[in-house]
Coordinates of C-alpha atoms in Angstrom, one line a residue:
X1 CA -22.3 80.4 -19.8
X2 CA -24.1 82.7 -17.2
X3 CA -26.7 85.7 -18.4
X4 CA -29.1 88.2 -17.4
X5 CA -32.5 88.0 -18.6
X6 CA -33.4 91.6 -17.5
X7 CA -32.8 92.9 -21.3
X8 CA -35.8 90.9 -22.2
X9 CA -38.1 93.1 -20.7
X10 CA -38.1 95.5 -22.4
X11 CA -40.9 93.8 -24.5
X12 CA -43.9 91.7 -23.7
X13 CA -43.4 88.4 -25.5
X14 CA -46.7 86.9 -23.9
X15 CA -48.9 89.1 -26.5
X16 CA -48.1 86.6 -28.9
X17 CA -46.5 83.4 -27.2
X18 CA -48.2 81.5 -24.5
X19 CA -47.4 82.0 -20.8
X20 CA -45.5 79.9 -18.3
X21 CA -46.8 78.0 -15.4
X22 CA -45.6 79.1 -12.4
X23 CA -42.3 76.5 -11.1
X24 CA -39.1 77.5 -10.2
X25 CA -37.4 77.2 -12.6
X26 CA -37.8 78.2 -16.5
X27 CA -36.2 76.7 -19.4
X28 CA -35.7 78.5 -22.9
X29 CA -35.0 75.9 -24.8
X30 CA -34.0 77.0 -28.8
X31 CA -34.5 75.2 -31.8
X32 CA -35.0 74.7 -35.3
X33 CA -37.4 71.5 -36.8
X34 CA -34.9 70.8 -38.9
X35 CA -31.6 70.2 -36.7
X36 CA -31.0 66.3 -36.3
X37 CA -29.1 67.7 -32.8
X38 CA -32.8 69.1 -31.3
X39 CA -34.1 65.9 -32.6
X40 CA -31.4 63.7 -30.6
X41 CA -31.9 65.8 -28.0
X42 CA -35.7 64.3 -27.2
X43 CA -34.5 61.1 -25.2
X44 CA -32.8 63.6 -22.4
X45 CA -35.8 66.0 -22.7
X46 CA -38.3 63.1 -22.0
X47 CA -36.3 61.7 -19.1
X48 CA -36.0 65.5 -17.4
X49 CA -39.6 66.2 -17.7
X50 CA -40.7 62.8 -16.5
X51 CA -38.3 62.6 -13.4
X52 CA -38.1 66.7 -12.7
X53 CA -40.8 68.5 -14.4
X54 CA -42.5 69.6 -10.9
X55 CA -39.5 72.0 -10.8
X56 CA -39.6 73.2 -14.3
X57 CA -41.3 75.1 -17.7
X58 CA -39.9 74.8 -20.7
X59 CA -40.8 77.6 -23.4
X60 CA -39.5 76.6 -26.6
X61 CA -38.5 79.5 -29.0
X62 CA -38.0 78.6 -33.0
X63 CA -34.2 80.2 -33.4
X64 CA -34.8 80.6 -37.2
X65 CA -30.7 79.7 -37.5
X66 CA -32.4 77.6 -40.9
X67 CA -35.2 79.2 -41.7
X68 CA -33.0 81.6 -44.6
X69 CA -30.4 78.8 -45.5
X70 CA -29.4 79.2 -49.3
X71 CA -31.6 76.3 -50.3
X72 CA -31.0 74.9 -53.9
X73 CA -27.0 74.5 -53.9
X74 CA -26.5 70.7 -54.5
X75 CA -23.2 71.3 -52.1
X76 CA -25.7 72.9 -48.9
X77 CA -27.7 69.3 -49.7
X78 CA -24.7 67.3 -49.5
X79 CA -23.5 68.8 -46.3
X80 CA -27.0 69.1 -44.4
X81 CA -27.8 65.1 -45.6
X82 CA -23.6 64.0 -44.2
X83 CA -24.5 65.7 -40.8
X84 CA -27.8 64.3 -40.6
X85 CA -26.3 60.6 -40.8
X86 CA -23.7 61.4 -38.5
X87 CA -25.8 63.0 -36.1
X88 CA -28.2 59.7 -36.3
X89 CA -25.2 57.1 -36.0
X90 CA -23.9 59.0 -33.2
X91 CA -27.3 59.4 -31.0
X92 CA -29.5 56.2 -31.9
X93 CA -31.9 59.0 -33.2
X94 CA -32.9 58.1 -36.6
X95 CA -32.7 61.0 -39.0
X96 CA -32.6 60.1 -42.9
X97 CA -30.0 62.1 -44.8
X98 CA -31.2 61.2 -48.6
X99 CA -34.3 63.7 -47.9
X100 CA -32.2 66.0 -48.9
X101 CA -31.7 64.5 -52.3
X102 CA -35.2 62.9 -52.8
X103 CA -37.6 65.5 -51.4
X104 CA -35.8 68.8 -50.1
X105 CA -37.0 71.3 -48.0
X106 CA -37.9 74.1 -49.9
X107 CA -39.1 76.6 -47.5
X108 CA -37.7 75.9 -43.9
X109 CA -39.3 79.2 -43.0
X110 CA -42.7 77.6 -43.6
X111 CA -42.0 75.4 -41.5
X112 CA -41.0 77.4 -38.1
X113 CA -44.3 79.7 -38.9
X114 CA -46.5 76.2 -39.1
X115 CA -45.3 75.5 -35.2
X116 CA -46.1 79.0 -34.1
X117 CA -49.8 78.8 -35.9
X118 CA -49.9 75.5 -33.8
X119 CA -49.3 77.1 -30.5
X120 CA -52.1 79.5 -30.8
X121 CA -54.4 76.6 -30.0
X122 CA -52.2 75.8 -27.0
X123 CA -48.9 75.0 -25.7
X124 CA -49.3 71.3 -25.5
X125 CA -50.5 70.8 -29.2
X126 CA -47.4 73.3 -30.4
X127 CA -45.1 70.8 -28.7
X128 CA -46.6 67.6 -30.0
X129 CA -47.6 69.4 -33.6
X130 CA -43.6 69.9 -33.0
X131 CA -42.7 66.7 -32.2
X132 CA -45.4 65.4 -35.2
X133 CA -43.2 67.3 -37.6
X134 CA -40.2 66.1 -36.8
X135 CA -40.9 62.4 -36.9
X136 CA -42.4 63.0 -40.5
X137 CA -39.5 64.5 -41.7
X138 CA -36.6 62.7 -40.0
X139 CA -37.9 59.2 -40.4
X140 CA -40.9 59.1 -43.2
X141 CA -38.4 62.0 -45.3
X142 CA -41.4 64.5 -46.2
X143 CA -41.1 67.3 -47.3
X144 CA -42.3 69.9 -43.9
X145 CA -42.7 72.9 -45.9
X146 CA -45.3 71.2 -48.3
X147 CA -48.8 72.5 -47.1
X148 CA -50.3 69.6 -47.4
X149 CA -47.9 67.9 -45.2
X150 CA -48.4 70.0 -42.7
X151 CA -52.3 69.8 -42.9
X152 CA -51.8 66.4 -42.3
X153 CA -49.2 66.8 -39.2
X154 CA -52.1 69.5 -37.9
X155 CA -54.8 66.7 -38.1
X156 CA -53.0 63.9 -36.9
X157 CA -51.8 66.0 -33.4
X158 CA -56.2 67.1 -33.2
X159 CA -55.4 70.5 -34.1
X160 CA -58.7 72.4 -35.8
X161 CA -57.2 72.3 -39.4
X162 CA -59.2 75.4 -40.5
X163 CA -58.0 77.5 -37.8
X164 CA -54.3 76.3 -37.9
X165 CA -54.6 77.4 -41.8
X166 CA -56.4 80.8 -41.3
X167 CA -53.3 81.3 -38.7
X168 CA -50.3 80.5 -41.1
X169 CA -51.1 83.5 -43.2
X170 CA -51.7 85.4 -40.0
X171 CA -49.7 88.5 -39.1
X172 CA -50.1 86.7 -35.5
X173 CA -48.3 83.9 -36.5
X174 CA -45.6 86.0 -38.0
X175 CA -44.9 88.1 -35.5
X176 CA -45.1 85.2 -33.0
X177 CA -41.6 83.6 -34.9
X178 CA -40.2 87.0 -34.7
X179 CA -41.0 87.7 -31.0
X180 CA -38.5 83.9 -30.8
X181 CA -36.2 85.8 -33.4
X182 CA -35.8 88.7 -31.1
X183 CA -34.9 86.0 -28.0
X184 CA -32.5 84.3 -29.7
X185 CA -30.8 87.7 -31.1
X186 CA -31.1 89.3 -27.7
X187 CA -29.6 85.9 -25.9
X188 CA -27.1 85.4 -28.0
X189 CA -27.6 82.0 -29.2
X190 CA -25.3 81.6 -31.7
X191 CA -25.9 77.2 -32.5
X192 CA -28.8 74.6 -31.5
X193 CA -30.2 73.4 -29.6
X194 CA -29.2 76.0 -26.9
X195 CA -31.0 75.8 -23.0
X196 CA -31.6 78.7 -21.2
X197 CA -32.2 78.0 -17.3
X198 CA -33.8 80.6 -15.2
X199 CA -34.8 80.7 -11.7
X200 CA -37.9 82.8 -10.3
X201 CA -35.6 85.8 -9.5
X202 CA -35.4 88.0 -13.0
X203 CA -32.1 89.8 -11.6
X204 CA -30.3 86.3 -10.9
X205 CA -28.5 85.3 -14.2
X206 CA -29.5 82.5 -15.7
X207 CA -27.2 79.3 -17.4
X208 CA -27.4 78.8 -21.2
X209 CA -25.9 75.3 -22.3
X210 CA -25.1 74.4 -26.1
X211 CA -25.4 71.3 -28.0
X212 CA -25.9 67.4 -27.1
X213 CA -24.4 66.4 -22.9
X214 CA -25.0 63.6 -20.3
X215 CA -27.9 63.5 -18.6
X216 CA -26.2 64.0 -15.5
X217 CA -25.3 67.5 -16.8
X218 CA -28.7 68.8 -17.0
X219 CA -29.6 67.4 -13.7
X220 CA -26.3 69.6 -12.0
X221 CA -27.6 72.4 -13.6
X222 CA -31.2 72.1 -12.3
X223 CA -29.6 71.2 -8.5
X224 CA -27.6 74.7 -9.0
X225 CA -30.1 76.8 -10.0
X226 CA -32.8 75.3 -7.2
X227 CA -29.6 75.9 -4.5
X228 CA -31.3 72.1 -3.1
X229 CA -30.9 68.3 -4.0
X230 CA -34.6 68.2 -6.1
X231 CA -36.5 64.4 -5.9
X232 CA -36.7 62.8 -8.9
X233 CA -40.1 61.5 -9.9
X234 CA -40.3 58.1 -11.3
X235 CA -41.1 57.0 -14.7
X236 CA -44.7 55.5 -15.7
X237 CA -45.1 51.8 -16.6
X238 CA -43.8 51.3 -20.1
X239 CA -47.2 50.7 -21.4
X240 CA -48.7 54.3 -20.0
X241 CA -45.1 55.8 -21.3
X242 CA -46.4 54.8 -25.0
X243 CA -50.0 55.8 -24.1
X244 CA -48.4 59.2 -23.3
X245 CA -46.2 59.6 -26.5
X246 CA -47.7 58.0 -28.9
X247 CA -44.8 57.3 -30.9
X248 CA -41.0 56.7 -29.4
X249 CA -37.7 55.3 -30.2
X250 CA -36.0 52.8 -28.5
X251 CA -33.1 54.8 -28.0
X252 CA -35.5 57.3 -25.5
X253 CA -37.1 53.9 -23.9
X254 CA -33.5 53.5 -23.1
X255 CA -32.6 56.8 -22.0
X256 CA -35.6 57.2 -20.1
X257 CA -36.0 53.8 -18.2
X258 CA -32.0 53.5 -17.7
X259 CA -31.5 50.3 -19.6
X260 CA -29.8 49.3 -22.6
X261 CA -31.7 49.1 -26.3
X262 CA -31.4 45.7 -26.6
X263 CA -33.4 45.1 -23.3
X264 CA -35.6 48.1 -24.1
X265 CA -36.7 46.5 -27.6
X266 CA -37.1 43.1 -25.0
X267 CA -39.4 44.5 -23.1
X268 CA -41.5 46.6 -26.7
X269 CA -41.8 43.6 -28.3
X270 CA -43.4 41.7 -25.3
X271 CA -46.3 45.0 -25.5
X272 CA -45.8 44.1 -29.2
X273 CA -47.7 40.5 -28.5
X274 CA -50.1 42.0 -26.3
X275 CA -50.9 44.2 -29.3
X276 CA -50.1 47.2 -27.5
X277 CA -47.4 48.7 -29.9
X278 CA -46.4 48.4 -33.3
X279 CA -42.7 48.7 -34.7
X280 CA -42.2 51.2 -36.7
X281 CA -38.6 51.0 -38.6
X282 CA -36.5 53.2 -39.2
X283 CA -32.8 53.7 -41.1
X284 CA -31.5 54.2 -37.6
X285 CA -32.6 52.0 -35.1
X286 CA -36.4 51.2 -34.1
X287 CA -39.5 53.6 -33.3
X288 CA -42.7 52.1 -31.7
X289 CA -46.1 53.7 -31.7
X290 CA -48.9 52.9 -29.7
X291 CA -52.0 51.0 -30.7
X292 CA -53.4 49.9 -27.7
X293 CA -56.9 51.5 -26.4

């Protein structure tokens, strides 16, 4: 689907979000922390930034699609925990449905304002504060909009817990989610995750794209919108790919080093011996994290 971006100027969205770098092209990319579909989307989104981020800038935008779901209906539960098992069984991205019956989410919104109190210490901790959040709820099932959960999330990604809590209550922070509120209303996205692809020319319409697709698929879209066959970059050593991340699944190993999981996990556990990684499992497949100095 094709759209302008010229109704977003009507306001300036970089009072309260962080700006872009400068590439050619610009990806909106919406989401929500608790959708098991942005979660399996990760392996892709590694592999495109590894191999193509020279051409692009992602700006994620929370889409607050969960933030006001009716929690406390044992039937929303029992629907939110099927499609989370599904979602995991059908991606290789682990995402643990009994949460839902164990330790609930009581406040999504919580949750989405957490992430933008994270951003104002910079883009790079929001993401990984991001990612941080979604590995504690999808694998270790805590409960995101518990404070001290996310005080925790805050430390472990070196955010300055003091500041990141002085922020949550912020009217910054607030109006941060609902400068993303007004992007997804004003774009149209009705489901996530949604991309958004822009090129450097504001009149030029830009190419939104819904839900989980081949690689491949992002790639054509990148190709169209830069009118030229972009070079692909190629991946780190495994070893500097964990050094990066910190923490990963085999099923983005796989993804992102074009092999299968069984040879992925081959060539983990061999950095396992060296001491390098630890396994971290999972109800869904296998997650590493990085130990090594």
């Amino acid at each position: 689907m094709k759209l302008k971006r010229e109704n977003l100027l009507s306001y300036d969205p970089a009072e309260f979000c962080h700006g872009m770098d400068k590439k050619p092209i610009e990806i909106y990319m919406f989401v929500d922390p608790l959708c098991p579909e942005c979660w399996a989307l990760e392996p892709i989104l590694k592999k495109l930034h590894i191999e193509y981020g020279k051409y692009f800038s992602i700006r994620h935008v929370l889409s607050g699609r969960l933030a006001t779901l009716n929690m406390g209906r044992k039937k929303r539960y029992e629907t939110i925990a099927e499609l989370w098992e599904k979602t995991a069984s059908r991606t290789g991205m682990s995402c643990d449905g009994s949460l839902w019956f164990e330790n609930p989410v009581s406040s999504p919104y919580l949750a989405s304002i957490a992430i933008k109190s994270a951003e104002l210490q910079g883009k790079k901790k929001g993401i990984r504060f991001l990612r941080k959040l979604q590995e504690v709820l999808f694998l270790e099932k805590q409960n995101v909009s518990n404070f001290d959960v996310l005080k925790g999330c805050a430390r472990s990604v070196g955010l300055d817990v003091e500041e990141f809590v002085t922020d949550i209550h912020s009217e910054t922070a607030a109006k941060a989610f609902q400068c993303d509120l007004k992007i997804t209303n004003e774009m149209d996205v009705q489901e996530i995750p949604t991309l958004v692809f822009f090129n450097s020319n504001v009149e030029e319409e830009g190419i939104k794209i819904t839900g989980l697709y081949p690689y491949e698929v992002y790639v054509q879209i990148l190709e169209e919108m830069l009118q030229e066959k972009p070079e692909p970059t190629q991946p780190p050593g495994l070893e500097n790919f964990l050094k990066q991340y910190k923490m990963v699944a085999s099923k983005e190993v796989s993804v992102v080093y074009d092999i299968s999981v069984a040879q992925a996990e081959k060539e983990l556990k061999k950095l396992m011996l060296k001491q390098k990684v630890e396994q971290v499992p999972a109800k869904y497949g296998m997650f590493w994290r990085f130990i090594g100095g």
